[in-house]
Amino acid sequence: MAQPTNPIFGARRDQAFPTLAQADIDRMRRFGKASFYAAGENIVTAGDVAPGLIVVLSGSVDITQDGGLGRLETIATHGPGSFVGELAELSARPSLVNAQAAEPVEAFVIASHRLRDLMVQEANLGERIMRALILRRVGLLESATSGPIIVGPVDNSDVLRLQGFLARSGQPHRVLDSDSDPCAKTLVERFEVDPHHLPIVLCPNGRLLMNPGEKDLARCIGLLRPIDADKLYDVAIVGAGPAGLAAAVYAASEGLSTIVLDCRAFGGQAGASSRIENYLGFPTGISGMALMARAYNQAQKFGVEMVIPDEAKLLSAATDGARYRLDVGDGETVRTRSVVIASGARYRRLDIANLARFEGTSVHYWASPIESRLCAGQEVALVGAGNSAGQAAVYLASHARKVALLARGGSLDASMSRYLVERIRAQPNIEVLTGAEIMALEGDEGNLGTVRWRNRASGAETTRPIRHLFLFIGADPNTDWLANCDVALDAKGFVRTGSDLGSAQMETSRSGVFAIGDVRAGSVKRVAAAVGEGAQVVAALHAYLARGNADAPQTAGRP
């Protein structure tokens, strides 16, 4: 039996580390291959891809993680009837932990693709295993010990950028303050890093990166892998928000080979919501990131190939047997029979000359635990009047001393759900300022010091010492990449679909290219609507693909 020693698993340790009955083990054997490990043998090393899910028949396996400076911490010991693995095994990503045989071990190993087969063919057993894998990843996230180590000043914009990317990607990581943490200072000295070159990132495989981009970091930790240029997919989905992930889950579960690309992280704008309370089936509410993480894991369960972060740059007709090709970053190409555009929207920015100077350190488009820690006990300003702004204001009010909520309109009622308006009014530390607009930002060395705003009716101006500003002022369609792709857009840049083009529902001006979610003209900008369109488009995909594989891509209608 597995004996977790890490207290973070708490009351759910039996679900995170179940002991399988003999009948369960017998049902799992057909998916695996027998394996033997000698006492002291390293079965899995953090940073390397594990052979798969390891079901222990006899002996025991110690699971450890790096506690810093070569010190190993034991997470659990797996005995007979237990299995070694977490979410990384579902998609053959590098392991976050080490596994070593404490004594001779007899086991069988279920490779990644066979693990997905098990999930589908043995539903009840697969559900228990999936729950355990998820809970183990949650435990690693909460322990903040496994994964890459970011070293640098905690309020540095690049530290926050990398930390935010890993958090949104569901990747455990550590941040060590180079100004105060002795382990951080030791690492800086060991690798002879000039303080001006911080932050650095130490990957689990031992590689050291100097202030990397998100894509470089993702490649180092195995989150982003090369695209197989020879593989032909049934559908390529651009965007991993609610619409894109829903389409991926339904497409893959119905047997379509599916690849998903996103230039940032999974979740889209929905992932920025601190709490969604009007999504069907969650009466107590759920954070946007938790909802999107479930969808992301669900898609991987059905074998969806995730290419994140990687950016689609050009959609064109293929001449090599595929119908379409997508050119993506680093000169790679995706060959596909159909395309779903779910690229969503990008955050709007204030028209303030020096705004960029404070982005990343003091101006935020996301209200997560990272930002809440930065502004704990302070007064913050938040601009916006929609549901996302309301959710963020309520969330920040539980951490900040005061939240000044600025809205250009005369009331919140016209653009925000009633329950949020009432909740905001009930918060004593949220000040609602209607008819207000930001006029100026002032600060030094990229750190905001004061914010000045004006009442649009009276002209009166207010200046307050505020170090953190949150912007939730809507979004514009993320369609710049479609400029040379012969996909018809409306006057505002949203993708046109359907009857006005003479196309099938959700089909664009290019046959076999569909658009769903916020990027589609006329869509309802809600999470539930995006998920619905993601499910609905799969029927259109089947109909299109059923029309025959020999047809060349055609243009349906005119822009």
mmCIF file of C-alpha atoms in Angstrom, residues 166-400:
data_model
loop_
_atom_site.group_PDB
_atom_site.id
_atom_site.type_symbol
_atom_site.label_atom_id
_atom_site.label_comp_id
_atom_site.label_asym_id
_atom_site.label_seq_id
_atom_site.Cartn_x
_atom_site.Cartn_y
_atom_site.Cartn_z
ATOM 1 C CA LEU A 166 3.881 27.983 -15.372
ATOM 2 C CA ALA A 167 0.906 28.567 -13.077
ATOM 3 C CA ARG A 168 -1.519 28.892 -16.019
ATOM 4 C CA SER A 169 0.013 25.761 -17.552
ATOM 5 C CA GLY A 170 -0.585 23.703 -14.411
ATOM 6 C CA GLN A 171 3.136 23.127 -13.894
ATOM 7 C CA PRO A 172 4.633 22.835 -10.389
ATOM 8 C CA HIS A 173 7.534 25.212 -9.865
ATOM 9 C CA ARG A 174 9.473 27.182 -7.275
ATOM 10 C CA VAL A 175 10.404 30.841 -7.108
ATOM 11 C CA LEU A 176 13.479 31.704 -5.049
ATOM 12 C CA ASP A 177 14.091 35.350 -4.194
ATOM 13 C CA SER A 178 17.642 36.182 -5.230
ATOM 14 C CA ASP A 179 17.681 39.072 -2.748
ATOM 15 C CA SER A 180 16.907 37.055 0.377
ATOM 16 C CA ASP A 181 16.815 33.289 -0.190
ATOM 17 C CA PRO A 182 20.116 31.541 0.714
ATOM 18 C CA CYS A 183 19.420 28.715 -1.771
ATOM 19 C CA ALA A 184 18.926 31.277 -4.523
ATOM 20 C CA LYS A 185 22.194 32.994 -3.663
ATOM 21 C CA THR A 186 23.973 29.633 -3.700
ATOM 22 C CA LEU A 187 22.604 28.843 -7.178
ATOM 23 C CA VAL A 188 23.608 32.279 -8.499
ATOM 24 C CA GLU A 189 27.122 31.790 -7.149
ATOM 25 C CA ARG A 190 27.393 28.187 -8.343
ATOM 26 C CA PHE A 191 26.510 29.116 -11.930
ATOM 27 C CA GLU A 192 28.390 32.439 -11.774
ATOM 28 C CA VAL A 193 25.371 34.426 -12.918
ATOM 29 C CA ASP A 194 25.612 38.202 -13.202
ATOM 30 C CA PRO A 195 22.688 39.750 -11.257
ATOM 31 C CA HIS A 196 21.802 41.729 -14.380
ATOM 32 C CA HIS A 197 21.086 38.433 -16.172
ATOM 33 C CA LEU A 198 18.414 37.349 -13.694
ATOM 34 C CA PRO A 199 16.052 35.644 -13.664
ATOM 35 C CA ILE A 200 17.481 32.236 -14.366
ATOM 36 C CA VAL A 201 15.519 29.002 -14.557
ATOM 37 C CA LEU A 202 16.930 25.637 -13.512
ATOM 38 C CA CYS A 203 14.979 22.906 -15.299
ATOM 39 C CA PRO A 204 14.452 19.445 -13.759
ATOM 40 C CA ASN A 205 16.746 17.935 -16.426
ATOM 41 C CA GLY A 206 19.631 20.090 -15.146
ATOM 42 C CA ARG A 207 19.622 22.697 -17.931
ATOM 43 C CA LEU A 208 20.055 26.329 -16.948
ATOM 44 C CA LEU A 209 18.152 29.010 -18.889
ATOM 45 C CA MET A 210 18.907 32.730 -18.765
ATOM 46 C CA ASN A 211 15.650 34.718 -18.690
ATOM 47 C CA PRO A 212 13.975 32.430 -21.244
ATOM 48 C CA GLY A 213 10.895 33.060 -23.326
ATOM 49 C CA GLU A 214 7.842 30.967 -22.539
ATOM 50 C CA LYS A 215 8.426 28.723 -25.540
ATOM 51 C CA ASP A 216 12.061 28.033 -24.597
ATOM 52 C CA LEU A 217 11.019 27.196 -21.048
ATOM 53 C CA ALA A 218 8.207 24.945 -22.284
ATOM 54 C CA ARG A 219 10.637 23.026 -24.489
ATOM 55 C CA CYS A 220 13.122 22.649 -21.640
ATOM 56 C CA ILE A 221 10.568 21.063 -19.304
ATOM 57 C CA GLY A 222 9.048 18.908 -22.054
ATOM 58 C CA LEU A 223 5.742 20.738 -22.154
ATOM 59 C CA LEU A 224 6.258 21.653 -25.820
ATOM 60 C CA ARG A 225 7.467 18.975 -28.210
ATOM 61 C CA PRO A 226 8.289 18.981 -31.945
ATOM 62 C CA ILE A 227 5.354 18.604 -34.328
ATOM 63 C CA ASP A 228 5.351 15.510 -36.543
ATOM 64 C CA ALA A 229 5.385 17.051 -40.033
ATOM 65 C CA ASP A 230 4.454 13.697 -41.608
ATOM 66 C CA LYS A 231 1.294 13.151 -39.591
ATOM 67 C CA LEU A 232 -2.069 14.094 -41.096
ATOM 68 C CA TYR A 233 -4.642 15.189 -38.505
ATOM 69 C CA ASP A 234 -8.394 15.126 -38.965
ATOM 70 C CA VAL A 235 -8.691 18.516 -37.293
ATOM 71 C CA ALA A 236 -6.340 21.226 -36.075
ATOM 72 C CA ILE A 237 -7.809 23.563 -33.455
ATOM 73 C CA VAL A 238 -6.240 26.995 -33.005
ATOM 74 C CA GLY A 239 -6.934 28.158 -29.457
ATOM 75 C CA ALA A 240 -7.200 26.308 -26.139
ATOM 76 C CA GLY A 241 -9.903 28.331 -24.424
ATOM 77 C CA PRO A 242 -13.342 26.909 -23.506
ATOM 78 C CA ALA A 243 -14.446 26.616 -27.146
ATOM 79 C CA GLY A 244 -11.227 25.042 -28.392
ATOM 80 C CA LEU A 245 -10.932 22.573 -25.522
ATOM 81 C CA ALA A 246 -14.592 21.554 -25.845
ATOM 82 C CA ALA A 247 -14.123 20.924 -29.567
ATOM 83 C CA ALA A 248 -10.986 18.921 -28.816
ATOM 84 C CA VAL A 249 -12.697 16.727 -26.200
ATOM 85 C CA TYR A 250 -15.696 15.949 -28.404
ATOM 86 C CA ALA A 251 -13.658 15.470 -31.586
ATOM 87 C CA ALA A 252 -11.101 13.133 -29.993
ATOM 88 C CA SER A 253 -13.722 11.181 -28.058
ATOM 89 C CA GLU A 254 -15.457 10.504 -31.391
ATOM 90 C CA GLY A 255 -12.309 9.164 -32.996
ATOM 91 C CA LEU A 256 -10.920 12.191 -34.835
ATOM 92 C CA SER A 257 -7.153 12.686 -34.623
ATOM 93 C CA THR A 258 -6.892 16.128 -33.037
ATOM 94 C CA ILE A 259 -4.171 18.674 -32.419
ATOM 95 C CA VAL A 260 -4.606 21.894 -30.422
ATOM 96 C CA LEU A 261 -2.341 24.944 -30.634
ATOM 97 C CA ASP A 262 -2.280 27.998 -28.391
ATOM 98 C CA CYS A 263 0.318 30.750 -28.261
ATOM 99 C CA ARG A 264 0.017 31.313 -24.481
ATOM 100 C CA ALA A 265 -1.533 28.667 -22.237
ATOM 101 C CA PHE A 266 -4.725 26.674 -22.007
ATOM 102 C CA GLY A 267 -7.835 28.345 -20.595
ATOM 103 C CA GLY A 268 -8.077 31.546 -22.598
ATOM 104 C CA GLN A 269 -9.798 34.483 -20.933
ATOM 105 C CA ALA A 270 -11.972 32.088 -18.932
ATOM 106 C CA GLY A 271 -8.850 30.991 -17.094
ATOM 107 C CA ALA A 272 -8.517 34.509 -15.711
ATOM 108 C CA SER A 273 -11.839 34.319 -13.862
ATOM 109 C CA SER A 274 -11.265 33.923 -10.144
ATOM 110 C CA ARG A 275 -14.719 32.389 -9.696
ATOM 111 C CA ILE A 276 -17.479 31.440 -12.137
ATOM 112 C CA GLU A 277 -20.767 31.020 -10.286
ATOM 113 C CA ASN A 278 -23.305 30.870 -13.116
ATOM 114 C CA TYR A 279 -21.840 27.918 -15.032
ATOM 115 C CA LEU A 280 -24.286 25.030 -15.127
ATOM 116 C CA GLY A 281 -23.529 22.256 -12.650
ATOM 117 C CA PHE A 282 -21.348 24.208 -10.211
ATOM 118 C CA PRO A 283 -23.709 25.707 -7.610
ATOM 119 C CA THR A 284 -20.848 26.701 -5.320
ATOM 120 C CA GLY A 285 -18.848 28.163 -8.202
ATOM 121 C CA ILE A 286 -15.498 27.176 -9.665
ATOM 122 C CA SER A 287 -12.419 29.128 -10.622
ATOM 123 C CA GLY A 288 -11.882 29.564 -14.337
ATOM 124 C CA MET A 289 -8.471 27.921 -14.124
ATOM 125 C CA ALA A 290 -9.840 24.865 -12.292
ATOM 126 C CA LEU A 291 -12.585 24.454 -14.899
ATOM 127 C CA MET A 292 -10.161 24.810 -17.796
ATOM 128 C CA ALA A 293 -7.593 22.480 -16.195
ATOM 129 C CA ARG A 294 -10.255 19.779 -16.011
ATOM 130 C CA ALA A 295 -11.031 20.275 -19.693
ATOM 131 C CA TYR A 296 -7.324 20.198 -20.568
ATOM 132 C CA ASN A 297 -6.807 16.913 -18.706
ATOM 133 C CA GLN A 298 -9.978 15.500 -20.230
ATOM 134 C CA ALA A 299 -8.718 16.279 -23.731
ATOM 135 C CA GLN A 300 -5.420 14.523 -23.025
ATOM 136 C CA LYS A 301 -7.336 11.522 -21.720
ATOM 137 C CA PHE A 302 -8.799 11.095 -25.207
ATOM 138 C CA GLY A 303 -5.413 11.497 -26.889
ATOM 139 C CA VAL A 304 -5.521 15.128 -28.030
ATOM 140 C CA GLU A 305 -2.048 16.373 -28.944
ATOM 141 C CA MET A 306 -1.352 19.681 -27.193
ATOM 142 C CA VAL A 307 1.118 22.134 -28.738
ATOM 143 C CA ILE A 308 1.315 24.933 -26.172
ATOM 144 C CA PRO A 309 2.731 27.530 -26.342
ATOM 145 C CA ASP A 310 3.078 27.688 -30.104
ATOM 146 C CA GLU A 311 1.583 30.232 -32.467
ATOM 147 C CA ALA A 312 -0.340 29.649 -35.688
ATOM 148 C CA LYS A 313 1.006 32.085 -38.276
ATOM 149 C CA LEU A 314 -0.525 31.153 -41.617
ATOM 150 C CA LEU A 315 -3.354 28.957 -42.883
ATOM 151 C CA SER A 316 -3.023 27.824 -46.496
ATOM 152 C CA ALA A 317 -4.175 25.098 -48.870
ATOM 153 C CA ALA A 318 -1.979 22.005 -48.902
ATOM 154 C CA THR A 319 -0.651 20.306 -52.009
ATOM 155 C CA ASP A 320 0.735 17.141 -50.401
ATOM 156 C CA GLY A 321 -2.414 15.120 -49.735
ATOM 157 C CA ALA A 322 -3.664 17.172 -46.795
ATOM 158 C CA ARG A 323 -6.381 19.767 -47.309
ATOM 159 C CA TYR A 324 -4.756 22.463 -45.228
ATOM 160 C CA ARG A 325 -1.465 23.331 -43.642
ATOM 161 C CA LEU A 326 -0.819 25.552 -40.661
ATOM 162 C CA ASP A 327 2.543 27.237 -40.424
ATOM 163 C CA VAL A 328 3.512 27.651 -36.781
ATOM 164 C CA GLY A 329 6.472 28.956 -34.835
ATOM 165 C CA ASP A 330 10.033 27.743 -35.413
ATOM 166 C CA GLY A 331 9.294 26.820 -39.034
ATOM 167 C CA GLU A 332 7.077 23.846 -38.189
ATOM 168 C CA THR A 333 3.977 22.768 -40.119
ATOM 169 C CA VAL A 334 0.735 21.038 -39.163
ATOM 170 C CA ARG A 335 -0.974 19.008 -41.916
ATOM 171 C CA THR A 336 -4.706 18.666 -41.422
ATOM 172 C CA ARG A 337 -7.961 17.805 -43.168
ATOM 173 C CA SER A 338 -9.927 20.553 -41.395
ATOM 174 C CA VAL A 339 -9.347 23.551 -39.145
ATOM 175 C CA VAL A 340 -11.273 25.066 -36.238
ATOM 176 C CA ILE A 341 -10.463 28.682 -35.401
ATOM 177 C CA ALA A 342 -10.987 29.215 -31.664
ATOM 178 C CA SER A 343 -8.334 31.870 -31.148
ATOM 179 C CA GLY A 344 -10.586 33.960 -28.917
ATOM 180 C CA ALA A 345 -9.744 37.529 -28.074
ATOM 181 C CA ARG A 346 -6.854 39.525 -26.688
ATOM 182 C CA TYR A 347 -7.079 41.949 -23.811
ATOM 183 C CA ARG A 348 -7.689 45.602 -24.581
ATOM 184 C CA ARG A 349 -5.151 48.094 -23.287
ATOM 185 C CA LEU A 350 -5.630 51.598 -21.982
ATOM 186 C CA ASP A 351 -4.601 54.429 -24.300
ATOM 187 C CA ILE A 352 -1.951 55.686 -21.884
ATOM 188 C CA ALA A 353 1.451 56.618 -23.322
ATOM 189 C CA ASN A 354 3.597 54.941 -20.653
ATOM 190 C CA LEU A 355 1.345 51.925 -19.988
ATOM 191 C CA ALA A 356 3.873 49.410 -21.325
ATOM 192 C CA ARG A 357 6.449 50.608 -18.795
ATOM 193 C CA PHE A 358 4.363 49.176 -15.938
ATOM 194 C CA GLU A 359 2.958 46.041 -17.589
ATOM 195 C CA GLY A 360 4.222 42.853 -16.017
ATOM 196 C CA THR A 361 5.061 44.434 -12.668
ATOM 197 C CA SER A 362 2.227 46.814 -11.768
ATOM 198 C CA VAL A 363 -0.396 46.635 -14.535
ATOM 199 C CA HIS A 364 -2.186 43.300 -14.721
ATOM 200 C CA TYR A 365 -4.773 41.675 -16.983
ATOM 201 C CA TRP A 366 -5.208 38.673 -14.713
ATOM 202 C CA ALA A 367 -6.198 38.329 -11.033
ATOM 203 C CA SER A 368 -4.617 35.120 -9.763
ATOM 204 C CA PRO A 369 -2.967 34.134 -6.473
ATOM 205 C CA ILE A 370 0.304 35.492 -7.879
ATOM 206 C CA GLU A 371 -1.122 39.008 -8.229
ATOM 207 C CA SER A 372 -3.080 38.799 -4.981
ATOM 208 C CA ARG A 373 0.143 38.164 -3.058
ATOM 209 C CA LEU A 374 1.755 41.184 -4.682
ATOM 210 C CA CYS A 375 -0.995 43.559 -3.559
ATOM 211 C CA ALA A 376 -1.828 42.071 -0.150
ATOM 212 C CA GLY A 377 -2.797 44.796 2.306
ATOM 213 C CA GLN A 378 -2.585 47.569 -0.313
ATOM 214 C CA GLU A 379 -5.081 49.728 -2.159
ATOM 215 C CA VAL A 380 -5.477 48.679 -5.786
ATOM 216 C CA ALA A 381 -7.412 50.057 -8.740
ATOM 217 C CA LEU A 382 -9.420 47.952 -11.165
ATOM 218 C CA VAL A 383 -10.931 49.213 -14.416
ATOM 219 C CA GLY A 384 -13.923 47.435 -15.946
ATOM 220 C CA ALA A 385 -17.644 46.849 -15.619
ATOM 221 C CA GLY A 386 -18.247 43.339 -16.963
ATOM 222 C CA ASN A 387 -18.501 40.025 -15.177
ATOM 223 C CA SER A 388 -14.760 39.387 -15.350
ATOM 224 C CA ALA A 389 -14.130 42.747 -13.686
ATOM 225 C CA GLY A 390 -16.698 41.998 -11.002
ATOM 226 C CA GLN A 391 -15.254 38.576 -10.248
ATOM 227 C CA ALA A 392 -11.750 40.032 -10.054
ATOM 228 C CA ALA A 393 -12.853 42.872 -7.765
ATOM 229 C CA VAL A 394 -14.489 40.481 -5.305
ATOM 230 C CA TYR A 395 -11.466 38.193 -5.348
ATOM 231 C CA LEU A 396 -8.969 41.015 -4.828
ATOM 232 C CA ALA A 397 -11.070 42.486 -2.028
ATOM 233 C CA SER A 398 -10.283 39.402 0.053
ATOM 234 C CA HIS A 399 -6.552 40.214 -0.172
ATOM 235 C CA ALA A 400 -6.178 43.957 -0.731
#
